Coordinates of C-alpha atoms and ligand atoms in Angstrom, one line a residue:
M1 CA -42.3 20.4 45.6
S2 CA -40.6 21.3 48.5
Q3 CA -36.8 19.9 48.9
A4 CA -34.6 18.2 51.6
R5 CA -33.0 21.0 53.3
S6 CA -30.1 21.2 56.0
P7 CA -31.3 21.9 59.5
A8 CA -28.8 25.1 59.5
D9 CA -30.7 26.6 57.6
G10 CA -32.8 27.2 60.4
V11 CA -35.7 26.2 58.7
A12 CA -37.6 22.9 59.5
A13 CA -37.3 20.1 57.8
P14 CA -39.7 19.9 54.3
V15 CA -42.3 17.2 54.2
V16 CA -43.1 14.8 51.3
D17 CA -45.7 12.1 50.7
A18 CA -43.1 9.7 50.1
I19 CA -39.5 9.3 49.9
V20 CA -38.0 6.6 47.9
V21 CA -34.3 5.6 48.6
G22 CA -32.6 4.5 45.7
A23 CA -32.8 5.1 42.0
G24 CA -32.3 1.7 40.4
F25 CA -35.2 -0.2 38.3
A26 CA -37.5 -0.2 41.9
G27 CA -36.5 3.5 43.0
L28 CA -37.0 4.9 39.3
Y29 CA -40.8 2.6 38.7
M30 CA -41.9 3.5 42.1
V31 CA -41.5 7.1 41.9
N32 CA -42.9 7.2 38.4
R33 CA -46.1 4.8 40.0
L34 CA -46.6 7.4 43.4
C35 CA -46.3 10.5 40.6
G36 CA -49.5 8.7 39.2
L37 CA -50.8 8.9 42.4
G38 CA -50.9 12.4 42.5
M39 CA -48.4 12.4 46.0
S40 CA -45.4 14.4 46.4
V41 CA -41.8 12.7 46.3
Q42 CA -38.2 13.1 47.0
G43 CA -35.8 10.1 45.8
F44 CA -32.6 10.3 47.1
E45 CA -29.3 8.3 45.2
G46 CA -26.0 7.8 46.2
G47 CA -24.9 7.2 42.6
S48 CA -24.4 10.0 40.1
D49 CA -27.3 8.8 37.6
V50 CA -30.0 6.2 37.8
G51 CA -29.7 2.6 37.0
G52 CA -28.7 1.2 40.5
T53 CA -26.8 -2.6 40.2
W54 CA -26.6 -1.3 36.5
Y55 CA -25.0 2.0 36.9
W56 CA -22.2 0.3 39.8
N57 CA -21.1 -2.9 38.6
R58 CA -19.4 -1.6 35.2
Y59 CA -16.5 -4.5 35.1
P60 CA -15.3 -6.4 32.4
G61 CA -18.3 -8.9 31.1
C62 CA -21.0 -8.0 33.5
R63 CA -24.3 -8.8 32.0
C64 CA -27.3 -10.2 32.8
D65 CA -28.0 -13.9 33.4
V66 CA -32.1 -13.8 32.8
E67 CA -32.4 -13.1 28.8
S68 CA -32.8 -9.5 28.2
L69 CA -36.5 -9.6 26.8
E70 CA -37.6 -10.8 30.4
Y71 CA -35.4 -8.7 32.0
S72 CA -37.5 -5.9 31.3
Y73 CA -40.3 -3.5 32.8
S74 CA -43.8 -4.8 31.7
F75 CA -45.5 -2.0 32.8
D76 CA -45.9 0.0 30.2
R77 CA -46.6 -1.6 26.7
D78 CA -45.1 1.7 24.9
L79 CA -41.7 0.8 26.0
E80 CA -41.7 -2.4 25.6
Q81 CA -42.3 -1.6 21.8
E82 CA -39.8 0.8 21.5
W83 CA -36.7 0.1 23.5
E84 CA -34.1 -2.2 21.6
W85 CA -32.3 -5.1 23.4
T86 CA -29.4 -6.4 21.0
E87 CA -27.9 -9.7 22.4
R88 CA -29.7 -13.2 24.4
Y89 CA -28.0 -11.5 27.3
A90 CA -27.9 -7.6 27.2
P91 CA -24.2 -6.0 28.4
Q92 CA -24.1 -3.7 31.0
P93 CA -24.4 -0.3 29.2
E94 CA -27.2 -1.3 27.4
I95 CA -28.9 -2.3 30.7
L96 CA -27.9 0.9 32.0
A97 CA -29.1 2.7 29.0
Y98 CA -32.2 1.0 29.4
A99 CA -32.3 2.8 32.7
R100 CA -31.7 5.9 31.6
H101 CA -34.6 6.4 28.7
V102 CA -37.1 5.2 31.0
A103 CA -35.7 8.4 33.8
D104 CA -36.0 10.3 30.9
R105 CA -39.1 8.4 29.1
F106 CA -41.5 9.0 32.3
D107 CA -39.8 12.4 33.6
L108 CA -37.9 10.6 36.5
R109 CA -35.0 12.3 37.0
R110 CA -36.2 15.7 38.7
H111 CA -37.2 13.4 41.6
F112 CA -34.2 12.3 42.6
R113 CA -31.1 13.9 44.4
F114 CA -28.3 12.5 43.2
D115 CA -24.9 11.8 45.2
T116 CA -26.7 12.2 48.3
R117 CA -27.2 9.0 50.6
V118 CA -29.0 7.9 53.0
K119 CA -27.6 7.9 56.4
S120 CA -30.4 7.4 58.9
A121 CA -34.0 7.5 59.1
R122 CA -36.3 7.8 61.9
W123 CA -40.1 8.0 62.8
I124 CA -41.6 10.3 64.9
E125 CA -44.2 8.9 66.5
D126 CA -46.0 12.3 67.5
E127 CA -45.9 13.8 63.8
G128 CA -46.9 10.1 62.0
L129 CA -43.9 11.4 60.2
W130 CA -40.3 9.7 58.7
E131 CA -37.2 12.0 58.9
V132 CA -34.9 11.3 57.0
Q133 CA -30.8 12.6 57.4
A134 CA -28.9 12.3 54.2
S135 CA -25.5 13.0 53.2
G136 CA -24.2 17.0 52.6
G137 CA -26.3 17.6 56.3
L138 CA -29.7 17.0 54.4
V139 CA -32.7 16.2 56.1
Q140 CA -36.8 15.7 54.7
R141 CA -39.8 14.5 56.6
A142 CA -42.4 11.9 54.6
R143 CA -45.1 10.2 56.1
F144 CA -43.8 7.0 53.7
C145 CA -40.3 5.5 53.5
I146 CA -39.8 3.6 50.6
M147 CA -36.7 1.5 50.9
A148 CA -35.6 0.9 47.4
T149 CA -31.7 0.3 48.3
G150 CA -31.7 -3.5 45.9
C151 CA -31.1 -6.8 47.4
L152 CA -27.1 -6.9 45.6
S153 CA -25.8 -3.6 46.1
A154 CA -23.6 -3.7 49.1
G155 CA -20.7 -4.9 48.2
R156 CA -18.0 -7.1 50.1
T157 CA -14.9 -6.6 50.9
P158 CA -13.5 -9.2 53.5
H159 CA -10.6 -7.9 55.2
F160 CA -7.1 -9.3 55.1
E161 CA -3.8 -8.2 56.3
G162 CA -1.9 -5.6 54.3
L163 CA -4.2 -4.9 51.9
D164 CA -4.3 -1.3 53.1
L165 CA 0.2 -1.3 52.6
F166 CA -0.5 -3.3 48.9
R167 CA 0.5 -0.4 46.2
G168 CA -0.8 -1.9 43.5
R169 CA -4.4 -1.2 42.2
V170 CA -7.8 -2.8 44.4
L171 CA -10.7 -2.6 42.9
H172 CA -13.7 -4.3 43.6
T173 CA -16.3 -5.7 40.7
S174 CA -19.3 -3.7 42.2
T175 CA -17.4 -0.4 42.2
W176 CA -15.6 -0.7 39.0
P177 CA -14.3 2.9 38.1
F178 CA -16.2 4.7 35.2
E179 CA -13.6 5.3 33.0
G180 CA -12.3 1.6 32.9
V181 CA -9.7 -0.5 33.8
D182 CA -6.5 -1.0 31.3
F183 CA -5.0 -3.9 32.4
G184 CA -2.7 -4.5 29.3
G185 CA 0.8 -5.8 30.3
Q186 CA -0.3 -6.2 34.3
R187 CA 0.0 -8.8 36.8
V188 CA -3.6 -9.4 38.1
A189 CA -5.3 -11.5 41.1
V190 CA -9.1 -12.1 40.5
M191 CA -10.3 -13.0 44.1
G192 CA -14.4 -14.7 43.7
V193 CA -15.7 -16.8 41.7
G194 CA -19.4 -16.7 41.8
S195 CA -21.0 -14.7 38.7
S196 CA -19.2 -11.7 38.7
G197 CA -15.5 -13.2 39.0
V198 CA -16.7 -16.0 36.5
Q199 CA -18.0 -13.3 34.0
A200 CA -14.8 -10.9 34.6
I201 CA -12.3 -13.5 34.7
P202 CA -11.9 -14.0 30.8
L203 CA -11.8 -10.9 29.5
I204 CA -9.2 -10.3 32.4
A205 CA -6.9 -13.2 31.1
Q206 CA -7.4 -11.6 27.4
H207 CA -6.0 -8.1 28.2
A208 CA -3.5 -8.5 31.5
A209 CA -0.4 -10.1 31.3
Q210 CA -0.3 -12.4 34.1
L211 CA -3.6 -13.6 36.1
H212 CA -3.9 -15.5 39.1
V213 CA -7.4 -16.3 39.7
L214 CA -7.5 -16.7 43.9
L215 CA -10.3 -19.9 44.6
R216 CA -11.3 -20.8 47.9
T217 CA -14.9 -22.6 46.7
P218 CA -15.7 -23.6 42.9
N219 CA -18.9 -23.1 41.5
Y220 CA -20.8 -24.4 38.8
V221 CA -21.0 -22.6 35.6
V222 CA -22.7 -23.5 32.4
P223 CA -22.2 -21.6 28.8
A224 CA -24.4 -18.3 28.4
R225 CA -24.2 -19.0 24.3
N226 CA -24.9 -15.6 24.0
S227 CA -25.5 -14.5 20.6
P228 CA -27.3 -11.0 19.2
L229 CA -31.0 -11.1 19.1
P230 CA -32.3 -12.3 16.0
P231 CA -35.1 -9.6 14.7
E232 CA -37.5 -12.4 13.6
Q233 CA -37.6 -13.4 17.7
V234 CA -38.0 -9.6 18.4
Q235 CA -40.2 -8.9 16.3
D236 CA -42.4 -12.1 17.4
W237 CA -41.8 -11.1 21.2
K238 CA -43.0 -7.3 20.7
A239 CA -46.0 -9.0 19.2
R240 CA -46.7 -11.4 21.9
Y241 CA -45.3 -9.9 24.7
P242 CA -48.3 -9.6 27.6
E243 CA -49.3 -13.3 26.3
I244 CA -45.6 -13.7 26.9
R245 CA -45.4 -12.0 30.6
R246 CA -48.5 -13.5 31.8
R247 CA -47.5 -16.9 30.7
A248 CA -43.9 -16.0 33.0
L249 CA -45.8 -15.1 35.6
G250 CA -46.8 -18.8 35.8
F251 CA -43.5 -20.0 36.5
K252 CA -41.9 -19.9 39.7
G253 CA -39.1 -17.5 39.0
G254 CA -41.5 -15.4 37.0
L255 CA -39.9 -16.5 34.0
L256 CA -40.4 -18.9 30.5
L257 CA -38.9 -22.1 31.1
D258 CA -38.9 -25.3 29.2
V259 CA -39.2 -28.2 31.9
G260 CA -38.2 -31.4 30.8
P261 CA -41.5 -33.4 31.1
S262 CA -39.4 -36.3 32.9
S263 CA -38.0 -36.6 36.2
A264 CA -34.3 -38.3 35.8
S265 CA -35.5 -41.5 37.4
E266 CA -37.6 -42.1 34.6
L267 CA -35.3 -41.3 32.0
D268 CA -32.4 -44.3 30.8
A269 CA -28.9 -43.3 31.3
Q270 CA -28.3 -42.6 27.6
A271 CA -31.9 -40.2 27.5
R272 CA -30.8 -38.7 30.5
E273 CA -27.3 -38.0 28.6
A274 CA -29.0 -36.9 25.5
A275 CA -30.9 -34.7 27.8
L276 CA -28.2 -32.6 29.7
E277 CA -26.4 -32.1 26.5
E278 CA -28.9 -30.7 24.6
R279 CA -29.5 -28.1 28.1
W280 CA -25.3 -27.5 27.7
R281 CA -26.1 -26.9 24.2
I282 CA -29.0 -24.1 24.6
G283 CA -26.8 -22.4 27.3
G284 CA -28.3 -20.9 30.0
A285 CA -28.7 -21.8 34.0
F286 CA -32.4 -21.2 33.8
S287 CA -32.2 -23.5 30.8
F288 CA -30.0 -26.2 32.6
Q289 CA -32.3 -26.2 36.0
S290 CA -35.0 -27.3 34.2
T291 CA -33.5 -30.1 32.1
F292 CA -35.5 -32.6 34.8
N293 CA -39.1 -31.6 36.1
D294 CA -37.3 -32.3 39.9
L295 CA -33.6 -31.7 39.0
Q296 CA -34.1 -29.0 42.0
T297 CA -36.3 -31.0 44.1
N298 CA -34.5 -34.6 44.1
V299 CA -31.6 -35.1 45.4
E300 CA -30.9 -38.4 42.7
S301 CA -32.1 -36.2 40.0
N302 CA -30.0 -32.9 41.2
R303 CA -26.6 -35.7 41.3
L304 CA -27.0 -37.0 37.5
A305 CA -26.5 -33.3 36.9
S306 CA -23.5 -32.4 39.3
D307 CA -22.1 -34.9 37.4
F308 CA -22.4 -34.0 34.2
L309 CA -21.2 -31.0 34.6
R310 CA -18.6 -32.1 36.4
A311 CA -17.0 -34.3 34.2
K312 CA -17.6 -31.4 31.5
I313 CA -15.5 -29.2 34.0
A314 CA -12.2 -32.0 33.8
G315 CA -13.0 -32.5 29.2
I316 CA -12.6 -28.8 29.1
V317 CA -10.1 -28.4 31.3
R318 CA -6.5 -29.5 30.8
N319 CA -4.3 -29.1 34.0
P320 CA -5.6 -32.3 35.8
A321 CA -5.1 -30.7 38.9
W322 CA -7.2 -27.4 38.2
A323 CA -9.5 -29.4 36.7
Q324 CA -9.8 -30.9 39.8
W325 CA -10.0 -28.0 42.1
L326 CA -13.0 -26.3 39.9
Q327 CA -15.4 -29.1 40.6
P328 CA -17.8 -28.2 43.2
E329 CA -19.3 -30.9 45.9
H330 CA -22.1 -28.8 46.1
L331 CA -25.7 -30.2 44.3
V332 CA -26.2 -27.5 41.4
G333 CA -28.1 -25.1 42.2
T334 CA -28.0 -25.1 45.9
R335 CA -25.4 -21.7 45.2
R336 CA -26.5 -19.6 42.7
L337 CA -26.0 -21.4 39.2
C338 CA -23.6 -19.1 37.1
V339 CA -23.7 -18.5 33.1
G340 CA -19.9 -17.9 31.9
T341 CA -18.8 -17.1 28.1
D342 CA -15.3 -19.4 27.7
Y343 CA -14.8 -19.3 31.6
Y344 CA -13.4 -23.4 32.0
E345 CA -11.1 -22.2 28.3
A346 CA -9.6 -18.8 30.4
Y347 CA -7.5 -22.0 32.4
N348 CA -6.1 -23.2 29.2
R349 CA -4.3 -19.9 28.5
D350 CA -0.8 -19.6 29.4
N351 CA -1.1 -16.6 30.9
V352 CA -3.5 -18.0 34.3
E353 CA -2.7 -19.7 37.0
L354 CA -5.4 -21.2 39.5
V355 CA -4.5 -21.0 42.9
N356 CA -6.3 -23.1 45.4
L357 CA -6.6 -20.8 48.5
R358 CA -7.6 -24.0 50.2
Q359 CA -4.0 -25.4 49.8
E360 CA -2.0 -22.3 50.0
P361 CA -3.9 -20.0 52.3
L362 CA -3.8 -16.4 51.6
A363 CA -1.7 -15.2 54.8
R364 CA -1.1 -11.2 54.0
F365 CA -0.7 -8.6 51.4
T366 CA 2.4 -7.0 50.8
P367 CA 3.2 -3.8 48.9
T368 CA 4.1 -5.5 46.2
G369 CA 1.8 -8.4 45.9
V370 CA -0.1 -10.9 47.9
I371 CA 1.4 -13.7 50.0
V372 CA -0.1 -17.8 49.7
G373 CA 1.0 -20.5 51.2
D374 CA 4.8 -20.0 51.5
R375 CA 5.5 -17.5 47.9
E376 CA 4.7 -14.2 47.1
I377 CA 2.6 -13.3 44.0
G378 CA 3.7 -10.3 42.8
L379 CA 0.8 -8.2 41.8
D380 CA 0.3 -4.4 39.9
A381 CA -3.6 -4.8 40.7
M382 CA -5.9 -6.8 43.0
V383 CA -9.5 -7.5 41.8
F384 CA -12.6 -8.4 44.5
A385 CA -15.1 -10.1 42.9
T386 CA -16.2 -11.2 46.7
G387 CA -20.4 -10.6 46.4
F388 CA -22.4 -8.6 48.4
D389 CA -24.0 -8.7 51.5
A390 CA -27.0 -9.7 50.1
M391 CA -30.7 -8.8 50.7
T392 CA -29.8 -7.0 54.1
G393 CA -26.6 -5.4 53.5
A394 CA -27.8 -1.7 52.0
L395 CA -30.7 -1.6 54.2
S396 CA -28.7 -2.0 57.7
A397 CA -26.5 0.7 56.3
I398 CA -28.8 2.7 56.9
E399 CA -29.3 3.4 61.3
V400 CA -33.7 2.8 61.1
T401 CA -35.5 3.9 63.7
G402 CA -39.1 2.8 64.5
R403 CA -41.8 3.3 66.7
G404 CA -40.8 2.8 70.5
G405 CA -37.2 4.1 69.2
R406 CA -37.0 0.6 68.1
T407 CA -34.0 -0.3 65.0
L408 CA -34.0 -2.2 62.5
A409 CA -30.5 -3.6 63.5
Q410 CA -32.2 -4.9 66.7
H411 CA -35.7 -6.3 64.7
W412 CA -32.9 -8.5 63.3
H413 CA -31.0 -9.1 65.6
E414 CA -31.8 -12.5 65.0
G415 CA -32.1 -12.4 61.2
A416 CA -33.8 -10.4 58.9
R417 CA -37.4 -10.1 59.0
A418 CA -40.2 -8.2 57.3
H419 CA -43.9 -9.1 57.1
L420 CA -44.7 -10.5 53.4
G421 CA -41.0 -9.4 52.6
L422 CA -42.1 -5.9 52.3
M423 CA -42.7 -4.4 56.0
P424 CA -40.4 -5.3 59.0
A425 CA -43.2 -4.8 62.1
G426 CA -43.0 -1.8 63.9
F427 CA -41.9 0.4 61.8
P428 CA -44.8 2.1 60.5
N429 CA -45.5 3.0 56.8
L430 CA -41.9 2.1 56.0
F431 CA -41.6 -0.2 52.6
A432 CA -38.5 -2.5 51.5
I433 CA -39.1 -3.3 47.6
T434 CA -37.6 -7.0 47.3
G435 CA -37.0 -7.2 50.8
P436 CA -36.0 -10.7 53.1
G437 CA -39.0 -13.2 52.9
S438 CA -39.9 -12.3 49.2
P439 CA -39.0 -13.7 46.1
S440 CA -36.1 -11.4 44.9
V441 CA -33.3 -12.9 44.3
L442 CA -34.8 -16.2 43.4
S443 CA -37.1 -14.7 40.7
N444 CA -36.3 -12.6 37.8
V445 CA -36.0 -9.5 40.2
L446 CA -37.9 -7.1 38.0
V447 CA -40.9 -9.1 38.2
S448 CA -41.0 -9.7 41.4
I449 CA -39.4 -5.6 41.6
E450 CA -42.6 -4.3 39.7
Q451 CA -45.3 -6.6 41.8
H452 CA -43.6 -5.0 45.2
V453 CA -43.8 -1.4 43.6
N454 CA -47.5 -2.2 42.7
W455 CA -48.7 -3.2 45.7
I456 CA -47.2 -0.7 47.6
A457 CA -48.8 2.1 45.4
D458 CA -51.7 0.0 45.2
C459 CA -51.9 0.1 49.3
L460 CA -51.1 3.8 49.5
A461 CA -54.1 4.9 46.6
C462 CA -56.2 2.3 49.2
L463 CA -55.3 4.5 52.7
Q464 CA -55.3 7.6 50.6
A465 CA -58.7 6.3 49.2
A466 CA -60.1 5.1 53.1
G467 CA -58.5 8.5 54.8
K468 CA -55.7 6.8 56.7
Q469 CA -52.7 7.8 57.5
Q470 CA -50.6 4.8 58.8
I471 CA -49.8 1.3 58.3
T472 CA -48.0 -1.1 60.3
A473 CA -46.8 -4.9 60.2
E474 CA -48.0 -6.6 62.7
D475 CA -45.2 -9.1 65.2
D476 CA -47.5 -12.0 65.0
A477 CA -48.3 -12.1 61.1
E478 CA -44.7 -11.2 60.5
Q479 CA -43.6 -14.1 62.2
S480 CA -45.9 -16.7 61.2
W481 CA -44.5 -15.0 57.5
M482 CA -41.2 -15.5 58.5
A483 CA -41.4 -19.4 60.1
H484 CA -43.7 -20.2 56.6
V485 CA -40.3 -18.5 54.6
R486 CA -38.4 -20.6 56.8
D487 CA -40.3 -23.8 56.3
L488 CA -40.4 -23.8 52.5
G489 CA -36.9 -22.8 52.6
Q490 CA -35.9 -26.3 54.4
A491 CA -38.0 -27.6 52.0
T492 CA -35.9 -26.8 48.9
L493 CA -32.0 -27.6 48.1
F494 CA -31.1 -24.2 49.2
A495 CA -31.1 -25.4 52.3
D496 CA -27.6 -27.4 52.5
G497 CA -26.1 -24.6 50.1
N498 CA -23.3 -22.7 51.9
S499 CA -24.3 -19.5 50.2
W500 CA -25.1 -16.1 50.4
Y501 CA -28.9 -16.7 50.4
L502 CA -28.2 -17.6 54.3
G503 CA -25.6 -15.2 54.9
S504 CA -23.2 -17.0 55.5
N505 CA -20.4 -15.2 53.3
V506 CA -20.5 -12.5 55.9
P507 CA -19.2 -13.5 59.5
G508 CA -21.3 -13.1 61.7
K509 CA -24.3 -12.1 59.9
P510 CA -27.4 -14.7 61.7
R511 CA -27.8 -17.6 59.7
V512 CA -31.6 -17.2 58.0
F513 CA -32.6 -18.1 54.6
L514 CA -33.6 -14.9 53.4
P515 CA -35.8 -15.3 50.1
Y516 CA -39.2 -16.9 49.8
S517 CA -38.8 -20.1 47.7
G518 CA -42.2 -20.3 47.4
G519 CA -42.3 -18.9 44.1
V520 CA -43.7 -16.2 42.2
P521 CA -47.2 -17.1 41.8
A522 CA -48.0 -18.3 44.9
Y523 CA -46.5 -15.2 46.2
R524 CA -48.1 -13.0 44.3
E525 CA -51.4 -14.7 45.4
H526 CA -50.7 -14.3 48.7
C527 CA -49.7 -11.0 48.7
A528 CA -52.6 -10.2 46.2
R529 CA -55.2 -12.2 48.7
V530 CA -54.0 -10.3 51.9
A531 CA -54.6 -6.5 49.9
A532 CA -58.0 -8.2 48.6
S533 CA -59.4 -9.4 51.9
G534 CA -58.6 -5.5 53.7
Y535 CA -54.5 -6.1 54.9
P536 CA -55.1 -8.5 57.3
G537 CA -52.0 -8.8 59.2
F538 CA -51.5 -5.1 58.8
D539 CA -52.2 -2.2 61.7
I540 CA -54.2 0.8 60.0
R541 CA -54.7 3.4 61.4
Ligands
LIG601 P1 -30.2 -1.6 43.0 O1 -29.9 -1.7 41.3 O2 -29.3 -2.8 43.7 O3 -30.1 0.1 43.1 C1 -30.4 0.2 44.7 C2 -30.2 1.7 44.8 O4 -29.6 2.3 45.9 C3 -28.5 1.6 44.0 O5 -27.9 2.9 43.1 C4 -27.4 2.1 45.5 O6 -26.7 3.4 45.1 C5 -28.8 3.0 46.1 N1 -28.8 3.2 47.9 C6 -28.8 1.9 48.6 N2 -28.7 2.5 49.9 C7 -29.0 4.1 49.7 C8 -28.6 5.1 50.4 N3 -28.8 4.5 52.2 N4 -28.6 6.1 49.8 C9 -29.2 6.8 48.7 N5 -29.3 5.6 48.0 C10 -28.7 5.0 48.5 N6 -31.4 -9.9 39.0 C11 -31.9 -10.4 37.6 O7 -33.2 -10.5 37.5 N7 -31.4 -10.6 36.5 C12 -30.3 -10.3 36.3 O8 -29.4 -10.8 35.3 C13 -29.1 -9.5 37.0 N8 -27.9 -9.5 37.1 C14 -27.3 -9.3 37.8 C15 -25.7 -8.8 37.7 C16 -25.4 -8.5 38.8 C17 -23.7 -7.6 38.2 C18 -25.5 -7.6 39.9 C19 -24.8 -7.3 41.0 C20 -27.0 -8.1 40.3 C21 -28.0 -8.9 39.1 N9 -29.2 -8.8 39.3 C22 -30.0 -9.5 38.4 C23 -30.2 -8.5 40.6 C24 -30.4 -6.9 40.5 O9 -29.7 -6.5 41.6 C25 -31.6 -6.8 40.0 O10 -31.9 -7.1 38.7 C26 -31.7 -5.1 40.0 O11 -31.1 -4.3 39.1 C27 -32.4 -4.5 41.7 O12 -32.8 -3.2 41.0 P2 -33.2 -1.8 42.8 O13 -33.6 -1.0 42.1 O14 -33.6 -3.4 43.6 O15 -31.7 -2.3 43.4
LIG602 P1 -20.9 -14.3 45.0 O1 -21.3 -15.2 44.2 O2 -21.0 -14.2 46.4 O3 -19.2 -15.0 45.1 C1 -18.2 -14.3 45.8 C2 -17.2 -15.1 45.4 O4 -16.1 -14.7 46.6 C3 -17.2 -16.4 46.0 O5 -16.3 -17.4 45.0 C4 -16.2 -17.0 47.2 O6 -15.5 -17.7 47.8 C5 -15.4 -15.7 47.2 N1 -15.3 -15.2 48.4 C6 -15.7 -14.2 49.5 N2 -14.8 -14.2 50.3 C7 -13.8 -14.6 50.1 C8 -12.4 -15.2 51.0 N3 -12.4 -14.3 52.2 N4 -11.4 -16.0 49.9 C9 -11.8 -16.3 49.2 N5 -12.7 -16.0 48.3 C10 -13.8 -15.2 49.1 O7 -21.0 -12.8 44.4 P2 -21.0 -12.3 43.2 O8 -20.5 -13.0 42.2 O9 -20.4 -10.8 43.0 O10 -22.4 -12.7 42.4 C11 -23.9 -12.2 43.8 C12 -25.1 -12.1 43.2 O11 -24.6 -11.2 42.3 C13 -25.0 -13.5 41.9 O12 -25.4 -14.9 42.9 C14 -26.3 -13.2 41.3 O13 -27.4 -12.8 41.9 C15 -25.6 -11.5 41.3 N6 -25.0 -11.2 39.9 C16 -25.6 -11.9 38.6 C17 -24.4 -11.6 37.5 C18 -25.2 -12.2 36.0 O14 -24.8 -13.3 35.8 N7 -25.9 -11.7 36.2 C19 -23.4 -11.0 37.2 C20 -22.7 -10.8 38.9 C21 -23.7 -11.0 39.4 P3 -16.7 -18.9 48.9 O15 -17.6 -19.0 47.8 O16 -15.7 -20.1 49.1 O17 -16.8 -17.8 49.9

């Protein structure tokens, strides 16, 4: 394989069949499939190793919220059998170890250039090639360019006056120091109570001298009830994996659900309470959201579940004002439902203070702390758990220029779009794995990654077999796909939430409901039909 070179070498940039950007679960499997097709591949990864999400997010408490047995690749039966998950929700180091194991087992690392960030990708029309420029002055050309850059990989720290003057430590959950952080004896603040903050807060509280949680909008948190995986359950799953995976693909999220048989309205008050109580006891977000068969579509049903959770919060958090502040106003599930361990209990510790930024707005940071309302909180460390520029952030950070010199930024000016969530129109041979307009973050993401990778690999194999060089999504097809995505989104309760699904957490980002909410089965069927019918909506040359 020809290696990426610096133009300073005075040699034309080398050409491979495909460039893959990112060495998370998507990039790893993509490279594996491309090698299987006999294609030459150059991968680029900004981090020093594989793992993506699980390489970068090393904050205390980080773990998956899809159960480990399901949050794993299904493409190789031997891999499935040999890997041992130890907990219901695997911790970050174990998931990272799994990614490393996959890289070793399929000999994938040698295709990647690590510590190398892709800065731009430009389509060269005359040559039918992508030219990618990466850090270190590297240039690489390829016929196909596949962005496996992640849907939650561009962390966001809001701008605050004085933060640059703060003399304490500034951390973000999505780029946690590899050596870990010792909060012993320290005064710490955490901003953000989404899934990351919810996981980190109870553990930081255990170690810090004082923890101040800076709250703007509360989220619902259900208990994880994490535990070691019983060996008999692991054995049972391993014996039935193909059947289990097949069944999971029948559910909207691409993961097994035990959906309650009734609508909340069909049950009397006592039966409703018992059903919700049982789901609270079992733990996990997806179980709770399946308590009633219409919890995610019927406002009344949802309101009952939301009220149940609010009552739980009031029952756990002893400080009545804090208990009030922690109760969300939105409907459960319209923003990502968080999964926690001792999250609400952490607020009963003597060393934890809940600061309500709506009552005491954050004015600025000082060299020694942060000013909220009319007081200064002295701090040794500030932890931002403030989330991501989701679904588009990592891709938008690359200057991508397609046909006719049109950039992806121009194409996405009024909101991100991609035909089938896979290919932006006018960008030949450029694919985005779990891109905007695909189920991605509304599903077991590994299931969606595998489906995208397989679709792309099958498409490239098809082009190869037909002696074709180029595939480009057509404008009309992209437009009608995104209209379909928008219509589906508006018919759900998601559209009511003020969430990162809509891009509303990033100032200036167009409000577009980015993921496909029609569910994994419908989406897979649609993609399969397009492939089987010779790729209508795509221009193949
Ligand atoms: P990533 O894992 O994000 O990998 C993308 C890689 O691309 C990164 O390593 C990044 O460095 C690299 N990259 C990006 N831009 C460039 C560039 N310009 N140049 C070079 N390299 C680049 N999903 C679930 O389904 N279940 C869960 O339980 C779950 N838990 C999560 C927990 C956390 C803390 C987070 C942040 C996300 C979680 N997710 C979960 C979503 C998770 O992101 C996906 O499941 C999955 O890991 C994504 O894999 P990926 O390969 O698509 O992207
Ligand atoms: P997030 O859900 O977007 O939460 C960000 C938090 O930061 C919110 O509480 C937000 O408050 C707060 N925030 C942002 N800007 C702020 C500001 N200027 N002032 C005050 N508060 C501010 O991000 P995340 O927790 O990192 O999670 C993102 C996604 O990653 C999750 O939804 C999930 O898909 C995935 N994830 C999963 C897990 C897991 O359990 N497996 C763990 C971590 C992440 P507002 O709501 O007021 O904006």
